Coordinates of C-alpha atoms in Angstrom, one line a residue:
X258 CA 120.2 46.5 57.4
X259 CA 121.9 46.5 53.8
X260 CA 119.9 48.0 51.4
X261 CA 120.4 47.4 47.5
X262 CA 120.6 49.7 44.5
X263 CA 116.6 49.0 43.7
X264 CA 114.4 50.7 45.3
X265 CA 111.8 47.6 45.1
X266 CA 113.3 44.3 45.8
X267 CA 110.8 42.5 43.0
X268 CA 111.0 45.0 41.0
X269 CA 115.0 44.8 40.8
X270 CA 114.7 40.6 40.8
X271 CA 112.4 40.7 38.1
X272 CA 114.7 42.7 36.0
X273 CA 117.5 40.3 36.3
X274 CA 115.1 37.2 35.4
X275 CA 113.7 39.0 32.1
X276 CA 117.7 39.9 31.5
X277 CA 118.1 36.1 32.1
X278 CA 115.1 34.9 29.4
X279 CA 116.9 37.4 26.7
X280 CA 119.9 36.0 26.8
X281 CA 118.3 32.3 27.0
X282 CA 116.5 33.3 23.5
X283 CA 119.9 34.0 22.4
X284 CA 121.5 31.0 23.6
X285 CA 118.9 29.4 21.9
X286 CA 119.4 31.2 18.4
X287 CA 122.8 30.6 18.6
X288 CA 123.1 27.1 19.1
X289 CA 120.8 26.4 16.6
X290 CA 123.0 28.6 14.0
X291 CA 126.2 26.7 15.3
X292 CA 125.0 23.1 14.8
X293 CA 123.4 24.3 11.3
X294 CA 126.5 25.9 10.2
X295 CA 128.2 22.3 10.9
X296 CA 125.9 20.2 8.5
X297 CA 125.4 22.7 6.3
X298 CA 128.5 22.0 4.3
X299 CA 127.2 18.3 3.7
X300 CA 123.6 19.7 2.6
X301 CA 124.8 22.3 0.1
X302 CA 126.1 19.5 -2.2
X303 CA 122.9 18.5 -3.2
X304 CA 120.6 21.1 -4.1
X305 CA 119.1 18.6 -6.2
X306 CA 116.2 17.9 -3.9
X307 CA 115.2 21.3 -3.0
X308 CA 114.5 21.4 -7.0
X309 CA 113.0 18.4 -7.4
X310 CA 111.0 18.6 -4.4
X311 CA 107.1 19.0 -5.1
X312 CA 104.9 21.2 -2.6
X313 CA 101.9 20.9 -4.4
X314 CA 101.9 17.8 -6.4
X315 CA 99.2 15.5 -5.7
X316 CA 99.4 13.1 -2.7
X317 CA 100.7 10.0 -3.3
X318 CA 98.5 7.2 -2.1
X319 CA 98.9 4.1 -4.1
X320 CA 98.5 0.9 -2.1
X321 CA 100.1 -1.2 -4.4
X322 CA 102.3 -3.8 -2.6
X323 CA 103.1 -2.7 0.5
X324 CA 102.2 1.0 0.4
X325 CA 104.4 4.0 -1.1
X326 CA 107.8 4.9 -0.4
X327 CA 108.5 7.4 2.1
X328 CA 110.2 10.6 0.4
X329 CA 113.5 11.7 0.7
X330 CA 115.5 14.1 0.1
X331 CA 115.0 18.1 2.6
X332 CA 112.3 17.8 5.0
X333 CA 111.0 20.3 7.7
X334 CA 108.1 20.9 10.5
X335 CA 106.8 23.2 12.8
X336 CA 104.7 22.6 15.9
X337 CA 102.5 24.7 18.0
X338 CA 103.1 23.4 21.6
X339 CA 100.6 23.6 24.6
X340 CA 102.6 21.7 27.3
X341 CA 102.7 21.4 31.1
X342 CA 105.7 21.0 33.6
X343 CA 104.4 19.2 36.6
X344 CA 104.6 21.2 40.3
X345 CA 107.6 20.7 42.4
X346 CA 107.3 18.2 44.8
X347 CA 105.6 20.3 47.9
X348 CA 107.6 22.1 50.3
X349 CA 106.8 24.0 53.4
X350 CA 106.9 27.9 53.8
X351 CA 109.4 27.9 56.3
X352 CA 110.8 24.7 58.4
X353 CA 108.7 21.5 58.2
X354 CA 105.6 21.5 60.3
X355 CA 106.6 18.9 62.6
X356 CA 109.0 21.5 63.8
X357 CA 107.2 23.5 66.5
X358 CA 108.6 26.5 68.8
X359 CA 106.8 28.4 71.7
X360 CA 106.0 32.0 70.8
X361 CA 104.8 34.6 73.3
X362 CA 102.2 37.4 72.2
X363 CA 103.1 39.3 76.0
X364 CA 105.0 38.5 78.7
X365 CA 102.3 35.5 79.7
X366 CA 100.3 34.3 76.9
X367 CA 102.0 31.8 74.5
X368 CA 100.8 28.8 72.1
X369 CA 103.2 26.5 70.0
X370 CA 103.6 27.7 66.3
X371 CA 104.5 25.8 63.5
X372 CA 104.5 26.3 59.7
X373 CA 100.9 26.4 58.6
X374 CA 101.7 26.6 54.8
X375 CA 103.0 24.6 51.9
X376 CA 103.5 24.8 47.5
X377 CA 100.5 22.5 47.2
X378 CA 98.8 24.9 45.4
X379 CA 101.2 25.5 42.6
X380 CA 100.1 22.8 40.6
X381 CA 100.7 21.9 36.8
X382 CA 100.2 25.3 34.5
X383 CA 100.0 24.8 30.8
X384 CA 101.6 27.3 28.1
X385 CA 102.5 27.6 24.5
X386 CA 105.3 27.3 22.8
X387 CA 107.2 26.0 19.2
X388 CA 108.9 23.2 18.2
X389 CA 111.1 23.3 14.7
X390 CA 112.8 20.3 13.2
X391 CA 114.4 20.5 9.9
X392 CA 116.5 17.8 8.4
X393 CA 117.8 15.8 5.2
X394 CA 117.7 11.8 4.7
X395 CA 118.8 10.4 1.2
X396 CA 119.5 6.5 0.5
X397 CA 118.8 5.6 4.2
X398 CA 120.9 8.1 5.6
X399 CA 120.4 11.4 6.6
X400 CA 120.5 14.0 9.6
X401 CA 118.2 15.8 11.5
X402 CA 118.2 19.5 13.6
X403 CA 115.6 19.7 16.6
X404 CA 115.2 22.8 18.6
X405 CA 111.8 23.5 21.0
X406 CA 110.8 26.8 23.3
X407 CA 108.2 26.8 25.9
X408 CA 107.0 30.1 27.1
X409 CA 107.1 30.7 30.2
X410 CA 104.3 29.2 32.9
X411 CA 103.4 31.5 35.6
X412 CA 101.2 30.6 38.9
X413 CA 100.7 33.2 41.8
X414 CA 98.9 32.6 45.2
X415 CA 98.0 34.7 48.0
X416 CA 97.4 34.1 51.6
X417 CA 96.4 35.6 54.9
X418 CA 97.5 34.8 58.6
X419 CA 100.3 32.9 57.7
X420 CA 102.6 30.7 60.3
X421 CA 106.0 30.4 59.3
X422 CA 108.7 29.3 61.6
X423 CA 112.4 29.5 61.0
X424 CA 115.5 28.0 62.6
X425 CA 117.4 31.1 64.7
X426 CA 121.2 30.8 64.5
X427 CA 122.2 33.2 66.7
X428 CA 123.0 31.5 70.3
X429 CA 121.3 32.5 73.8
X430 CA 119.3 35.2 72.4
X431 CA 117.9 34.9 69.4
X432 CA 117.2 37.7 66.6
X433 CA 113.6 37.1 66.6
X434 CA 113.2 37.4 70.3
X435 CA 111.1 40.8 72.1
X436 CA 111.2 42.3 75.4
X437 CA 108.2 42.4 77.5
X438 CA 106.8 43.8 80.8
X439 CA 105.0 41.4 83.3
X440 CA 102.0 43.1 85.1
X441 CA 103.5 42.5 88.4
X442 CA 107.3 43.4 88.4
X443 CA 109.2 45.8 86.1
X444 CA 111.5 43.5 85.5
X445 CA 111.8 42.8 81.2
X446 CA 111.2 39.9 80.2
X447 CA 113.0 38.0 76.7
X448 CA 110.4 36.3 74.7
X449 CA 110.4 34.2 71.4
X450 CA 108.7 36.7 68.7
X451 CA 105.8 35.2 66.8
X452 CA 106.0 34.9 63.0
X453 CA 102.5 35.7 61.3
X454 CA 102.4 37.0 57.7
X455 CA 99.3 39.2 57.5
X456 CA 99.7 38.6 53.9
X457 CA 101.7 36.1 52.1
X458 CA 101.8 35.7 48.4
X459 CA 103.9 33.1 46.0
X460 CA 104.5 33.1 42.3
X461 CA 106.1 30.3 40.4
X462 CA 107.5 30.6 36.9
X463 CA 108.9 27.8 35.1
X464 CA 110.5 27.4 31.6
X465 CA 112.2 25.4 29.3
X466 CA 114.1 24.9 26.0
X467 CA 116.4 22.5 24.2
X468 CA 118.2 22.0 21.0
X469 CA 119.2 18.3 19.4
X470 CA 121.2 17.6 16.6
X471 CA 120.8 13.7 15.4
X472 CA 122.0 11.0 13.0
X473 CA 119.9 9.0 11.0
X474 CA 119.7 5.7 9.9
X475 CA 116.1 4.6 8.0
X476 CA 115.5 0.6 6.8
X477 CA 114.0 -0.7 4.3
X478 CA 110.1 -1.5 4.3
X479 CA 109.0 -4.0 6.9
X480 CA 106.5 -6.7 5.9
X481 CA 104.0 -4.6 7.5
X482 CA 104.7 -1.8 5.3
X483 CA 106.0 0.5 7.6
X484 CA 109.6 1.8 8.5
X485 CA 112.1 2.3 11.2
X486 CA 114.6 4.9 11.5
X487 CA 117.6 4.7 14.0
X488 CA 118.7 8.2 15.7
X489 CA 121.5 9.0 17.6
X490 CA 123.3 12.5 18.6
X491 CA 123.6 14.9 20.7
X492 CA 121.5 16.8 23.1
X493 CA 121.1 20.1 25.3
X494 CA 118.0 21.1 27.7
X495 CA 117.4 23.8 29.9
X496 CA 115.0 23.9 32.7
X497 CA 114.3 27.0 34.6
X498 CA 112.2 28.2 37.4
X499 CA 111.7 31.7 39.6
X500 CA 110.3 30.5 43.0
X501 CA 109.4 34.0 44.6
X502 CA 107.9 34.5 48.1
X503 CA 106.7 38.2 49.5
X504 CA 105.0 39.3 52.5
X505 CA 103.2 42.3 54.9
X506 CA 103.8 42.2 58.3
X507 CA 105.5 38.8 59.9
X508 CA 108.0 40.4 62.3
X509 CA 105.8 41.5 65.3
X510 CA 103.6 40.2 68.4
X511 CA 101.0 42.9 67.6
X512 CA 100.2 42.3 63.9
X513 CA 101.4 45.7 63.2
X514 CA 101.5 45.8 59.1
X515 CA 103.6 48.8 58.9
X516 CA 107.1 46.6 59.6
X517 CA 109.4 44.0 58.9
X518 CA 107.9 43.4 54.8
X519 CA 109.8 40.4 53.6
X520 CA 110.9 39.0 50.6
X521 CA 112.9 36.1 48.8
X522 CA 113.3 35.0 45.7
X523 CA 115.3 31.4 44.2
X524 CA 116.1 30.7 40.8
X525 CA 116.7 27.3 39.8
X526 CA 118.7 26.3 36.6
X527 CA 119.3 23.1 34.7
X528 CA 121.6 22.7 32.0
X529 CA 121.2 19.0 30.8
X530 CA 123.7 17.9 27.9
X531 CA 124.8 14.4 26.5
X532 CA 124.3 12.1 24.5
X533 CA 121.0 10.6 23.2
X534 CA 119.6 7.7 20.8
X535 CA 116.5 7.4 19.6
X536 CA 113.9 5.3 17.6
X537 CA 111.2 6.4 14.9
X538 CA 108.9 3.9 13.5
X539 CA 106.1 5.3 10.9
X540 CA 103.2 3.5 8.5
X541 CA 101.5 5.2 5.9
X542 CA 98.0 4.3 5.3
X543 CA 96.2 6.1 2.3
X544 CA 96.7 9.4 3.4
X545 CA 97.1 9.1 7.1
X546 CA 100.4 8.3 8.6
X547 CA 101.3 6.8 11.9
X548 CA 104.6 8.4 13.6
X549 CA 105.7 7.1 16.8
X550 CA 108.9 8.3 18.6
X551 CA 111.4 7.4 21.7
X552 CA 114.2 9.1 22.6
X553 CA 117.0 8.7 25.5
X554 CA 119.4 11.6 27.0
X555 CA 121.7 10.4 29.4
X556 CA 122.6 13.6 30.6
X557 CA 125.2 15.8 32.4
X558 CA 123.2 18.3 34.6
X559 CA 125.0 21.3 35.9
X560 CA 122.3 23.0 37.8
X561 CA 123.1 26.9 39.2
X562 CA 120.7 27.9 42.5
X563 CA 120.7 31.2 43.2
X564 CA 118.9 33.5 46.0
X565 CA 117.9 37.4 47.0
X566 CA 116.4 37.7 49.9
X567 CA 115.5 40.7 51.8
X568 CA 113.7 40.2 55.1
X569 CA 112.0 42.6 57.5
X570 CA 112.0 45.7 55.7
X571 CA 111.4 48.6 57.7
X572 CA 112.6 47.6 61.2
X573 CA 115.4 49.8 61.1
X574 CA 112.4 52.5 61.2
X575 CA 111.0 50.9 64.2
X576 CA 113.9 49.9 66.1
X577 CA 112.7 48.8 69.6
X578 CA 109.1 49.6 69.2
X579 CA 106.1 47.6 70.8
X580 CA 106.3 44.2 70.1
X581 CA 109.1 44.4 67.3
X582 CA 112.5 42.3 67.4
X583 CA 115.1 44.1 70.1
X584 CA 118.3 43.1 68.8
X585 CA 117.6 43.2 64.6
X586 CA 116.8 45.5 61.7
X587 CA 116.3 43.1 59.1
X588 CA 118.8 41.8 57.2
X589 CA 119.5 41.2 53.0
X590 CA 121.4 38.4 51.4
X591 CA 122.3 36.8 48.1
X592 CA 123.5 33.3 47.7
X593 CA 124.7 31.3 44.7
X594 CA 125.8 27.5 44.7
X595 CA 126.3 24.8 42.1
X596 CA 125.8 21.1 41.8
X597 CA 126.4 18.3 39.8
X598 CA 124.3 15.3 38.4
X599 CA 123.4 12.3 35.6
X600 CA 120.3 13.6 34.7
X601 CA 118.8 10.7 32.7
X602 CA 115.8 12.2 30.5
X603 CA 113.1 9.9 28.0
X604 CA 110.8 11.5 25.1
X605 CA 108.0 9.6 23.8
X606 CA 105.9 11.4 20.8
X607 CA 102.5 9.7 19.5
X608 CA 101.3 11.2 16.0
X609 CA 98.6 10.8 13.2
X610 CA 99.9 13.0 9.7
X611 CA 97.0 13.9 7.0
X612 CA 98.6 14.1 3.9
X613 CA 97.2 17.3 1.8
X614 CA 99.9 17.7 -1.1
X615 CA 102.6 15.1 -2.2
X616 CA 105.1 17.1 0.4
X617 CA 102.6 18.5 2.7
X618 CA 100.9 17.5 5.5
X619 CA 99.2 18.3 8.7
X620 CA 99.9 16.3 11.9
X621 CA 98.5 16.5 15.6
X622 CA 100.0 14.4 18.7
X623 CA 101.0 14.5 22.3
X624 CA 105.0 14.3 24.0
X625 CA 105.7 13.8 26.9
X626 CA 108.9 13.8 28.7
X627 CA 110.2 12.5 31.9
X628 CA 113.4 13.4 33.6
X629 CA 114.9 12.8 37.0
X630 CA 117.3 14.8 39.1
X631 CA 116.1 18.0 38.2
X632 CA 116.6 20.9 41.0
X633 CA 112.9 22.9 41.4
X634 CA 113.4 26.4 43.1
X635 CA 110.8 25.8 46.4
X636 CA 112.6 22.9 47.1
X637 CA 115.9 24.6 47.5
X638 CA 115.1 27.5 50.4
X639 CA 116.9 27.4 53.8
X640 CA 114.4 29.2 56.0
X641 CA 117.4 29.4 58.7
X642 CA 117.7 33.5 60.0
X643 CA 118.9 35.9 59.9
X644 CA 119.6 35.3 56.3
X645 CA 118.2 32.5 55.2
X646 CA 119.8 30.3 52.5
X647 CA 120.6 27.5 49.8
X648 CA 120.4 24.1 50.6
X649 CA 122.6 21.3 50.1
X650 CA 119.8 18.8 49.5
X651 CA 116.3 19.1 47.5
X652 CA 118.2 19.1 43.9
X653 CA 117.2 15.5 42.7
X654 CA 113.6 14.8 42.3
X655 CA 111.9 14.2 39.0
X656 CA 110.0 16.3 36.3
X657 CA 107.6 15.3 34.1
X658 CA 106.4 17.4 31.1
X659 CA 103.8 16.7 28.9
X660 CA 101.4 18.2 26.0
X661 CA 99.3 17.9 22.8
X662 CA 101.4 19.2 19.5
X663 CA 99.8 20.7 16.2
X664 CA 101.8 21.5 13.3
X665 CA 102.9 21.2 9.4
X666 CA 105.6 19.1 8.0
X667 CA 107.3 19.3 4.6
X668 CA 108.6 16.3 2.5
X669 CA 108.9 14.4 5.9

């Protein structure tokens, strides 16, 4: 059996995803420096409206004609985010459950075993997070810089008794195979081992992030009295998630607890860019404002999988023991592999704004966003021994993300 630098495999996992979510934050910061450094040349020239701009003059809500204008010149906004990113479609702990074999407890009694466990029960988990915009639009023109974080949303289940069968590539005699005495000859006897967890526990951590820098185009008033402005730009967003599986026991026909401790662990990555358009349309009435927003990303997706896995710990201490695989000690792996896909991705935002000051205001809404050919971590395991795997398929279902938004704009 290899054996890593850590002395605990999740323990030495972990450390590499927090190592990860550091240098995300600074991907993140950087980016957002980058694409400000780019318009800021265009916003220095007019100062102008940062002194002419009025925090806490009184609201303007004359409703002569069709309604006042909107205001121009710097605006900003910052949101408190409490969104969701729906569950990856479910997968089985270990091969499908149609897939049976015949496991053997002793030399006579045997039953078929098949998978007995799924990701049902990871379901949608909600967290915080912040959303900044900041921006300037003069004449009907301007330019806007949109960058969002979502902490991170962890779920962990734990289970007991736990059927998990895996595909064994190793011809005639298979790894997870046991000798065995009948009662009548001593003649040993080859067996398929039975895989039982006594314990079996999942944690799921997603996360995401994203930075947009957009064009803008506003008309004149509609006969309504409200406005549209015209967006279009570029776009980059990140979707993470740590599928993690550990387990006591697994590797034995007598239950014995004390061996073959498993664990594996699959990050999934997205990294969507492209281009995007988008479409604002807003009315003011007396103080309240209606905002509603579309956007479209027709992305690149360069998604990264990557996998640690360390199974049967311990049964290089046990080698040959009662019950215990004859042939294997365990085994540790790690596995990287890339793909490629058009990740198409729509926004839609629905807000009502309370105007306090003149440039002020308070707004609360919901998002949601929908994208498809996302990778999800459970969806990408290979439960093949003795080292398990990556797989080739699983990388193009959907995700949807949704949530309720409370923040402050200024001058917007």
């Amino acid at each position: 059996m290899q054996r890593g630098r850590c002395a605990l495999p999740v323990s030495c996992a972990r450390s590499k995803v927090d190592s990860t979510m550091m240098f995300n934050r600074t991907k993140q910061l950087l980016a957002a420096g980058v694409l400000v450094l780019l318009v800021g040349g265009a916003a220095t020239a007019e100062d102008q409206d940062l002194a002419g701009l009025q925090l806490f003059g009184p609201a303007e809500v004359s409703s002569y004609g069709r309604g006042p204008m909107p205001n121009e010149g710097y605006f900003g906004s910052i949101d408190g985010l409490y969104w969701g990113i729906s569950q990856p479609e479910t997968a089985t702990i270990g091969q499908p459950s149609v897939i049976t074999r015949e496991v053997w407890y002793d030399a006579v009694i045997s039953r078929e075993q098949r998978s007995t466990l799924d990701t049902s029960s990871i379901g949608t988990v909600f967290s915080g997070g912040t959303r900044v915009e900041f921006g300037r639009i003069v004449d009907h023109h301007g330019w806007m810089l949109s960058t969002h974080r979502l902490e991170t949303a962890s779920v962990g289940r734990t289970f007991t008794d736990v059927d998990t069968v895996f595909i064994d590539n190793v011809p005639v005699v298979g790894i997870v195979d046991f000798i065995t005495l009948p009662d009548d000859t001593v003649v040993p006897v080859i067996r398929s081992l039975p895989i039982t967890f006594n314990q079996l526990t999942i944690e799921n951590k997603v996360q995401t992030w994203g930075v947009e820098l957009m064009r803008l185009y506003r008309s004149r008033q509609l006969h309504n009295g409200g406005f549209i402005e015209f967006m279009y730009g570029a776009r980059y967003f990140e979707l993470n998630e740590d599928f993690t599986v550990s387990t006591v026991g697994g590797f034995s026909s007598t239950g014995d607890t004390g061996a073959g401790n498993s664990y594996w662990f699959t990050r999934a990555e997205n990294h969507i860019v492209g281009p995007q358009i988008g479409l604002r349309y807003f009315r003011k009435f007396d103080r309240w404002m209606l905002n509603l927003e579309g956007r479209f990303l027709g992305g690149v997706n360069i998604q990264n999988a990557r996998q640690e896995t360390q199974l049967a710990v311990g049964l290089a201490d046990t080698f040959g023991g009662l019950g215990l695989p004859y042939s294997w000690t365990g085994s540790s792996s790690s596995s990287r592999r890339t793909f490629t896909e058009f990740t198409p991705l729509v926004e839609v935002r629905a807000e009502l704004r309370y105007q306090v000051t003149r440039s002020v205001s308070i707004r609360g809404g919901w998002t949601g966003m929908w994208m498809d050919n996302t990778m999800r971590g459970a969806n990408m395991v290979d439960y093949t021994l003795p080292s398990m795997g990556i797989l080739a398929a699983g990388n193009r279902q959907d995700t949807f993300i949704h949530g309720v938004t409370v923040g402050i704009d200024i001058n917007r």
